[in-house]
Amino acid sequence: GPDANILRVTSALPEGVVGRDAMIPVTFSRGVVPPDSVNHWTETPFITFSPAVPGKFVWEDTAKLVFSPDGQLPGDARFTATLNTSLLVEMSGAKEFEGPGEFSFGTERFTMRQAEFFYDRIGEQRQVGIRANLEFTYMVNPQDIPAHIKLSIDNEPQSPGRVMTAEHASPGSGS
């Protein structure tokens, strides 16, 4: 059977892109805390994050630790998480930790998801103009957009007109 003197992670660690409201569960190969420590929130730093992520830990059972951030993770960010292996080994009564003690993950990058351009009648004069719908991965302030957009038509630079947000109805909401 597995060596009882060794502590290792038996669950898949987060990697790649995680949701901004992600919890981080880690399951170990043996019990780390006594049963009376289960389901109690603690700030003991079983995992440290760089950059720091404020949050708390809870043991869902004696071998499964869950980190819950205090708020949403920042968007477009990368994190490195380091297991406090010496503390975990000591608490579990194992002799040593085996396997990677560090993992990395991130939140979705800030990008433009899609851009649609179409002709439309614009303004009081109903002149034909070009309208664009730009969709980003995160909320943006419309006043900040013109400074970051280069617009040209037939190689002639143009200045963008009015920029405004359209709050999208969430899917499934009746209108």
PDB file of C-alpha atoms in Angstrom:
ATOM      1  CA  GLY A   1       0.000   0.000   0.000  1.00  0.00           C
ATOM      2  CA  PRO A   2       0.990   3.668  -0.018  1.00  0.00           C
ATOM      3  CA  ASP A   3       3.825   4.578   2.333  1.00  0.00           C
ATOM      4  CA  ALA A   4       2.171   5.926   5.481  1.00  0.00           C
ATOM      5  CA  ASN A   5       5.242   8.050   6.215  1.00  0.00           C
ATOM      6  CA  ILE A   6       4.781  10.144   3.088  1.00  0.00           C
ATOM      7  CA  LEU A   7       2.286  12.960   2.546  1.00  0.00           C
ATOM      8  CA  ARG A   8       1.340  13.799  -1.027  1.00  0.00           C
ATOM      9  CA  VAL A   9      -1.424  15.601  -2.906  1.00  0.00           C
ATOM     10  CA  THR A  10      -3.854  13.110  -4.463  1.00  0.00           C
ATOM     11  CA  SER A  11      -6.222  15.555  -6.209  1.00  0.00           C
ATOM     12  CA  ALA A  12      -5.609  17.520  -9.403  1.00  0.00           C
ATOM     13  CA  LEU A  13      -4.318  20.990  -8.518  1.00  0.00           C
ATOM     14  CA  PRO A  14      -5.754  24.024 -10.300  1.00  0.00           C
ATOM     15  CA  GLU A  15      -3.900  24.973 -13.462  1.00  0.00           C
ATOM     16  CA  GLY A  16      -4.523  27.140 -16.470  1.00  0.00           C
ATOM     17  CA  VAL A  17      -7.489  29.507 -16.211  1.00  0.00           C
ATOM     18  CA  VAL A  18      -9.806  29.406 -13.186  1.00  0.00           C
ATOM     19  CA  GLY A  19     -13.033  31.318 -12.609  1.00  0.00           C
ATOM     20  CA  ARG A  20     -12.784  34.542 -10.614  1.00  0.00           C
ATOM     21  CA  ASP A  21     -14.956  32.994  -7.890  1.00  0.00           C
ATOM     22  CA  ALA A  22     -12.985  29.726  -7.811  1.00  0.00           C
ATOM     23  CA  MET A  23     -12.401  27.838  -4.570  1.00  0.00           C
ATOM     24  CA  ILE A  24      -9.151  25.882  -4.396  1.00  0.00           C
ATOM     25  CA  PRO A  25      -9.522  22.314  -3.058  1.00  0.00           C
ATOM     26  CA  VAL A  26      -6.505  20.146  -2.224  1.00  0.00           C
ATOM     27  CA  THR A  27      -6.863  16.517  -1.129  1.00  0.00           C
ATOM     28  CA  PHE A  28      -3.972  14.804   0.650  1.00  0.00           C
ATOM     29  CA  SER A  29      -3.012  11.124   0.801  1.00  0.00           C
ATOM     30  CA  ARG A  30      -3.709  10.926   4.541  1.00  0.00           C
ATOM     31  CA  GLY A  31      -5.472  12.810   7.292  1.00  0.00           C
ATOM     32  CA  VAL A  32      -3.746  16.067   8.217  1.00  0.00           C
ATOM     33  CA  VAL A  33      -6.071  17.398  10.926  1.00  0.00           C
ATOM     34  CA  PRO A  34      -8.023  15.632  13.699  1.00  0.00           C
ATOM     35  CA  PRO A  35     -11.790  15.143  13.117  1.00  0.00           C
ATOM     36  CA  ASP A  36     -12.658  17.992  15.496  1.00  0.00           C
ATOM     37  CA  SER A  37     -10.877  20.450  13.151  1.00  0.00           C
ATOM     38  CA  VAL A  38     -13.180  19.595  10.233  1.00  0.00           C
ATOM     39  CA  ASN A  39     -15.612  22.316   9.055  1.00  0.00           C
ATOM     40  CA  HIS A  40     -13.947  25.102  11.067  1.00  0.00           C
ATOM     41  CA  TRP A  41     -12.749  28.152   9.080  1.00  0.00           C
ATOM     42  CA  THR A  42      -9.151  29.121   9.792  1.00  0.00           C
ATOM     43  CA  GLU A  43      -6.600  31.658   8.597  1.00  0.00           C
ATOM     44  CA  THR A  44      -3.671  29.278   9.197  1.00  0.00           C
ATOM     45  CA  PRO A  45      -1.590  29.703   5.999  1.00  0.00           C
ATOM     46  CA  PHE A  46      -1.672  26.121   4.709  1.00  0.00           C
ATOM     47  CA  ILE A  47      -1.148  27.606   1.215  1.00  0.00           C
ATOM     48  CA  THR A  48       0.468  30.950   0.419  1.00  0.00           C
ATOM     49  CA  PHE A  49      -0.256  32.819  -2.799  1.00  0.00           C
ATOM     50  CA  SER A  50       1.885  35.180  -4.804  1.00  0.00           C
ATOM     51  CA  PRO A  51       0.540  37.773  -5.335  1.00  0.00           C
ATOM     52  CA  ALA A  52      -1.308  37.449  -2.008  1.00  0.00           C
ATOM     53  CA  VAL A  53      -4.970  36.390  -2.084  1.00  0.00           C
ATOM     54  CA  PRO A  54      -6.962  37.213   1.067  1.00  0.00           C
ATOM     55  CA  GLY A  55      -9.142  34.312   2.146  1.00  0.00           C
ATOM     56  CA  LYS A  56      -9.708  31.490   4.600  1.00  0.00           C
ATOM     57  CA  PHE A  57      -9.253  27.737   4.746  1.00  0.00           C
ATOM     58  CA  VAL A  58     -11.579  24.961   5.816  1.00  0.00           C
ATOM     59  CA  TRP A  59     -10.933  21.225   6.116  1.00  0.00           C
ATOM     60  CA  GLU A  60     -13.966  19.505   4.519  1.00  0.00           C
ATOM     61  CA  ASP A  61     -12.690  16.227   5.942  1.00  0.00           C
ATOM     62  CA  THR A  62      -9.436  15.323   7.691  1.00  0.00           C
ATOM     63  CA  ALA A  63      -7.574  15.078   4.338  1.00  0.00           C
ATOM     64  CA  LYS A  64      -9.380  17.654   2.132  1.00  0.00           C
ATOM     65  CA  LEU A  65      -8.439  21.324   2.448  1.00  0.00           C
ATOM     66  CA  VAL A  66     -10.381  24.074   0.652  1.00  0.00           C
ATOM     67  CA  PHE A  67      -9.184  27.664   0.219  1.00  0.00           C
ATOM     68  CA  SER A  68     -11.949  30.223  -0.246  1.00  0.00           C
ATOM     69  CA  PRO A  69     -10.919  33.720  -1.418  1.00  0.00           C
ATOM     70  CA  ASP A  70     -12.592  36.614   0.463  1.00  0.00           C
ATOM     71  CA  GLY A  71     -13.770  38.153  -2.816  1.00  0.00           C
ATOM     72  CA  GLN A  72     -13.475  37.613  -6.545  1.00  0.00           C
ATOM     73  CA  LEU A  73      -9.967  36.997  -7.803  1.00  0.00           C
ATOM     74  CA  PRO A  74      -8.688  39.934  -9.858  1.00  0.00           C
ATOM     75  CA  GLY A  75      -9.122  39.516 -13.601  1.00  0.00           C
ATOM     76  CA  ASP A  76      -6.182  39.046 -15.963  1.00  0.00           C
ATOM     77  CA  ALA A  77      -3.881  37.873 -13.151  1.00  0.00           C
ATOM     78  CA  ARG A  78      -1.415  35.009 -12.628  1.00  0.00           C
ATOM     79  CA  PHE A  79      -0.873  33.327  -9.264  1.00  0.00           C
ATOM     80  CA  THR A  80       1.665  30.938  -7.812  1.00  0.00           C
ATOM     81  CA  ALA A  81       0.469  28.901  -4.834  1.00  0.00           C
ATOM     82  CA  THR A  82       2.905  27.269  -2.420  1.00  0.00           C
ATOM     83  CA  LEU A  83       1.809  24.523  -0.049  1.00  0.00           C
ATOM     84  CA  ASN A  84       3.151  24.971   3.478  1.00  0.00           C
ATOM     85  CA  THR A  85       4.597  21.452   3.238  1.00  0.00           C
ATOM     86  CA  SER A  86       6.560  21.540   6.527  1.00  0.00           C
ATOM     87  CA  LEU A  87       3.431  22.502   8.500  1.00  0.00           C
ATOM     88  CA  LEU A  88       1.261  19.965   6.642  1.00  0.00           C
ATOM     89  CA  VAL A  89       3.790  17.141   7.156  1.00  0.00           C
ATOM     90  CA  GLU A  90       4.152  17.972  10.847  1.00  0.00           C
ATOM     91  CA  MET A  91       0.362  18.099  11.402  1.00  0.00           C
ATOM     92  CA  SER A  92      -0.222  14.853   9.488  1.00  0.00           C
ATOM     93  CA  GLY A  93       2.434  12.931  11.401  1.00  0.00           C
ATOM     94  CA  ALA A  94       4.111  11.911   8.139  1.00  0.00           C
ATOM     95  CA  LYS A  95       7.885  11.956   7.763  1.00  0.00           C
ATOM     96  CA  GLU A  96       8.115  13.794   4.453  1.00  0.00           C
ATOM     97  CA  PHE A  97       6.206  15.452   1.624  1.00  0.00           C
ATOM     98  CA  GLU A  98       6.451  14.008  -1.847  1.00  0.00           C
ATOM     99  CA  GLY A  99       5.532  15.687  -5.135  1.00  0.00           C
ATOM    100  CA  PRO A 100       5.243  19.290  -6.285  1.00  0.00           C
ATOM    101  CA  GLY A 101       4.634  21.747  -3.462  1.00  0.00           C
ATOM    102  CA  GLU A 102       3.787  24.571  -5.824  1.00  0.00           C
ATOM    103  CA  PHE A 103       1.214  25.186  -8.554  1.00  0.00           C
ATOM    104  CA  SER A 104       0.219  28.082 -10.803  1.00  0.00           C
ATOM    105  CA  PHE A 105      -3.061  29.271 -12.254  1.00  0.00           C
ATOM    106  CA  GLY A 106      -4.602  32.460 -13.559  1.00  0.00           C
ATOM    107  CA  THR A 107      -7.803  34.278 -14.369  1.00  0.00           C
ATOM    108  CA  GLU A 108      -8.974  35.077 -17.883  1.00  0.00           C
ATOM    109  CA  ARG A 109      -6.859  37.612 -19.757  1.00  0.00           C
ATOM    110  CA  PHE A 110      -8.372  40.968 -20.688  1.00  0.00           C
ATOM    111  CA  THR A 111      -9.157  40.787 -24.388  1.00  0.00           C
ATOM    112  CA  MET A 112     -11.734  41.905 -26.883  1.00  0.00           C
ATOM    113  CA  ARG A 113     -14.032  38.889 -27.326  1.00  0.00           C
ATOM    114  CA  GLN A 114     -15.626  40.139 -30.500  1.00  0.00           C
ATOM    115  CA  ALA A 115     -16.102  43.191 -32.680  1.00  0.00           C
ATOM    116  CA  GLU A 116     -19.010  43.685 -35.069  1.00  0.00           C
ATOM    117  CA  PHE A 117     -19.087  46.591 -37.530  1.00  0.00           C
ATOM    118  CA  PHE A 118     -22.167  47.616 -39.444  1.00  0.00           C
ATOM    119  CA  TYR A 119     -23.730  50.605 -41.215  1.00  0.00           C
ATOM    120  CA  ASP A 120     -26.418  52.424 -39.299  1.00  0.00           C
ATOM    121  CA  ARG A 121     -28.287  55.713 -39.433  1.00  0.00           C
ATOM    122  CA  ILE A 122     -26.810  57.842 -36.699  1.00  0.00           C
ATOM    123  CA  GLY A 123     -27.865  61.052 -34.958  1.00  0.00           C
ATOM    124  CA  GLU A 124     -30.575  63.652 -35.655  1.00  0.00           C
ATOM    125  CA  GLN A 125     -29.655  63.929 -39.331  1.00  0.00           C
ATOM    126  CA  ARG A 126     -29.958  60.125 -39.740  1.00  0.00           C
ATOM    127  CA  GLN A 127     -26.695  60.119 -41.672  1.00  0.00           C
ATOM    128  CA  VAL A 128     -25.310  56.739 -42.555  1.00  0.00           C
ATOM    129  CA  GLY A 129     -22.382  55.982 -40.296  1.00  0.00           C
ATOM    130  CA  ILE A 130     -20.493  52.968 -39.083  1.00  0.00           C
ATOM    131  CA  ARG A 131     -21.443  51.490 -35.744  1.00  0.00           C
ATOM    132  CA  ALA A 132     -19.320  48.951 -33.896  1.00  0.00           C
ATOM    133  CA  ASN A 133     -20.188  46.573 -31.089  1.00  0.00           C
ATOM    134  CA  LEU A 134     -17.097  45.684 -29.070  1.00  0.00           C
ATOM    135  CA  GLU A 135     -17.274  42.975 -26.430  1.00  0.00           C
ATOM    136  CA  PHE A 136     -14.522  42.594 -23.798  1.00  0.00           C
ATOM    137  CA  THR A 137     -13.846  39.858 -21.263  1.00  0.00           C
ATOM    138  CA  TYR A 138     -14.261  42.352 -18.389  1.00  0.00           C
ATOM    139  CA  MET A 139     -16.309  45.478 -17.781  1.00  0.00           C
ATOM    140  CA  VAL A 140     -14.736  48.636 -19.168  1.00  0.00           C
ATOM    141  CA  ASN A 141     -15.349  52.313 -18.612  1.00  0.00           C
ATOM    142  CA  PRO A 142     -16.640  53.710 -21.932  1.00  0.00           C
ATOM    143  CA  GLN A 143     -14.767  56.995 -21.350  1.00  0.00           C
ATOM    144  CA  ASP A 144     -11.480  55.058 -21.373  1.00  0.00           C
ATOM    145  CA  ILE A 145     -12.075  53.382 -24.734  1.00  0.00           C
ATOM    146  CA  PRO A 146     -11.347  56.146 -27.310  1.00  0.00           C
ATOM    147  CA  ALA A 147      -7.767  56.584 -26.041  1.00  0.00           C
ATOM    148  CA  HIS A 148      -7.059  52.919 -26.817  1.00  0.00           C
ATOM    149  CA  ILE A 149      -8.724  52.644 -30.225  1.00  0.00           C
ATOM    150  CA  LYS A 150      -7.085  53.387 -33.562  1.00  0.00           C
ATOM    151  CA  LEU A 151      -9.743  53.711 -36.209  1.00  0.00           C
ATOM    152  CA  SER A 152      -9.075  54.261 -39.882  1.00  0.00           C
ATOM    153  CA  ILE A 153     -11.199  54.009 -42.997  1.00  0.00           C
ATOM    154  CA  ASP A 154      -9.312  53.636 -46.288  1.00  0.00           C
ATOM    155  CA  ASN A 155      -6.094  54.425 -44.385  1.00  0.00           C
ATOM    156  CA  GLU A 156      -7.542  57.752 -43.208  1.00  0.00           C
ATOM    157  CA  PRO A 157      -7.369  58.007 -39.402  1.00  0.00           C
ATOM    158  CA  GLN A 158     -10.790  58.690 -37.869  1.00  0.00           C
ATOM    159  CA  SER A 159     -11.708  59.699 -34.342  1.00  0.00           C
ATOM    160  CA  PRO A 160     -14.314  57.451 -32.726  1.00  0.00           C
ATOM    161  CA  GLY A 161     -17.624  59.155 -31.975  1.00  0.00           C
ATOM    162  CA  ARG A 162     -19.781  58.393 -28.986  1.00  0.00           C
ATOM    163  CA  VAL A 163     -18.810  55.385 -26.869  1.00  0.00           C
ATOM    164  CA  MET A 164     -21.392  53.852 -24.574  1.00  0.00           C
ATOM    165  CA  THR A 165     -22.004  50.579 -22.807  1.00  0.00           C
ATOM    166  CA  ALA A 166     -24.874  48.232 -23.472  1.00  0.00           C
ATOM    167  CA  GLU A 167     -25.644  46.121 -20.419  1.00  0.00           C
ATOM    168  CA  HIS A 168     -26.459  42.710 -21.811  1.00  0.00           C
ATOM    169  CA  ALA A 169     -29.477  40.884 -20.410  1.00  0.00           C
ATOM    170  CA  SER A 170     -28.338  37.652 -18.837  1.00  0.00           C
ATOM    171  CA  PRO A 171     -29.340  34.515 -20.766  1.00  0.00           C
ATOM    172  CA  GLY A 172     -32.679  33.159 -19.699  1.00  0.00           C
ATOM    173  CA  SER A 173     -34.079  36.457 -18.415  1.00  0.00           C
ATOM    174  CA  GLY A 174     -37.458  37.045 -20.003  1.00  0.00           C
ATOM    175  CA  SER A 175     -38.081  40.429 -21.614  1.00  0.00           C
TER     176      SER A 175
END
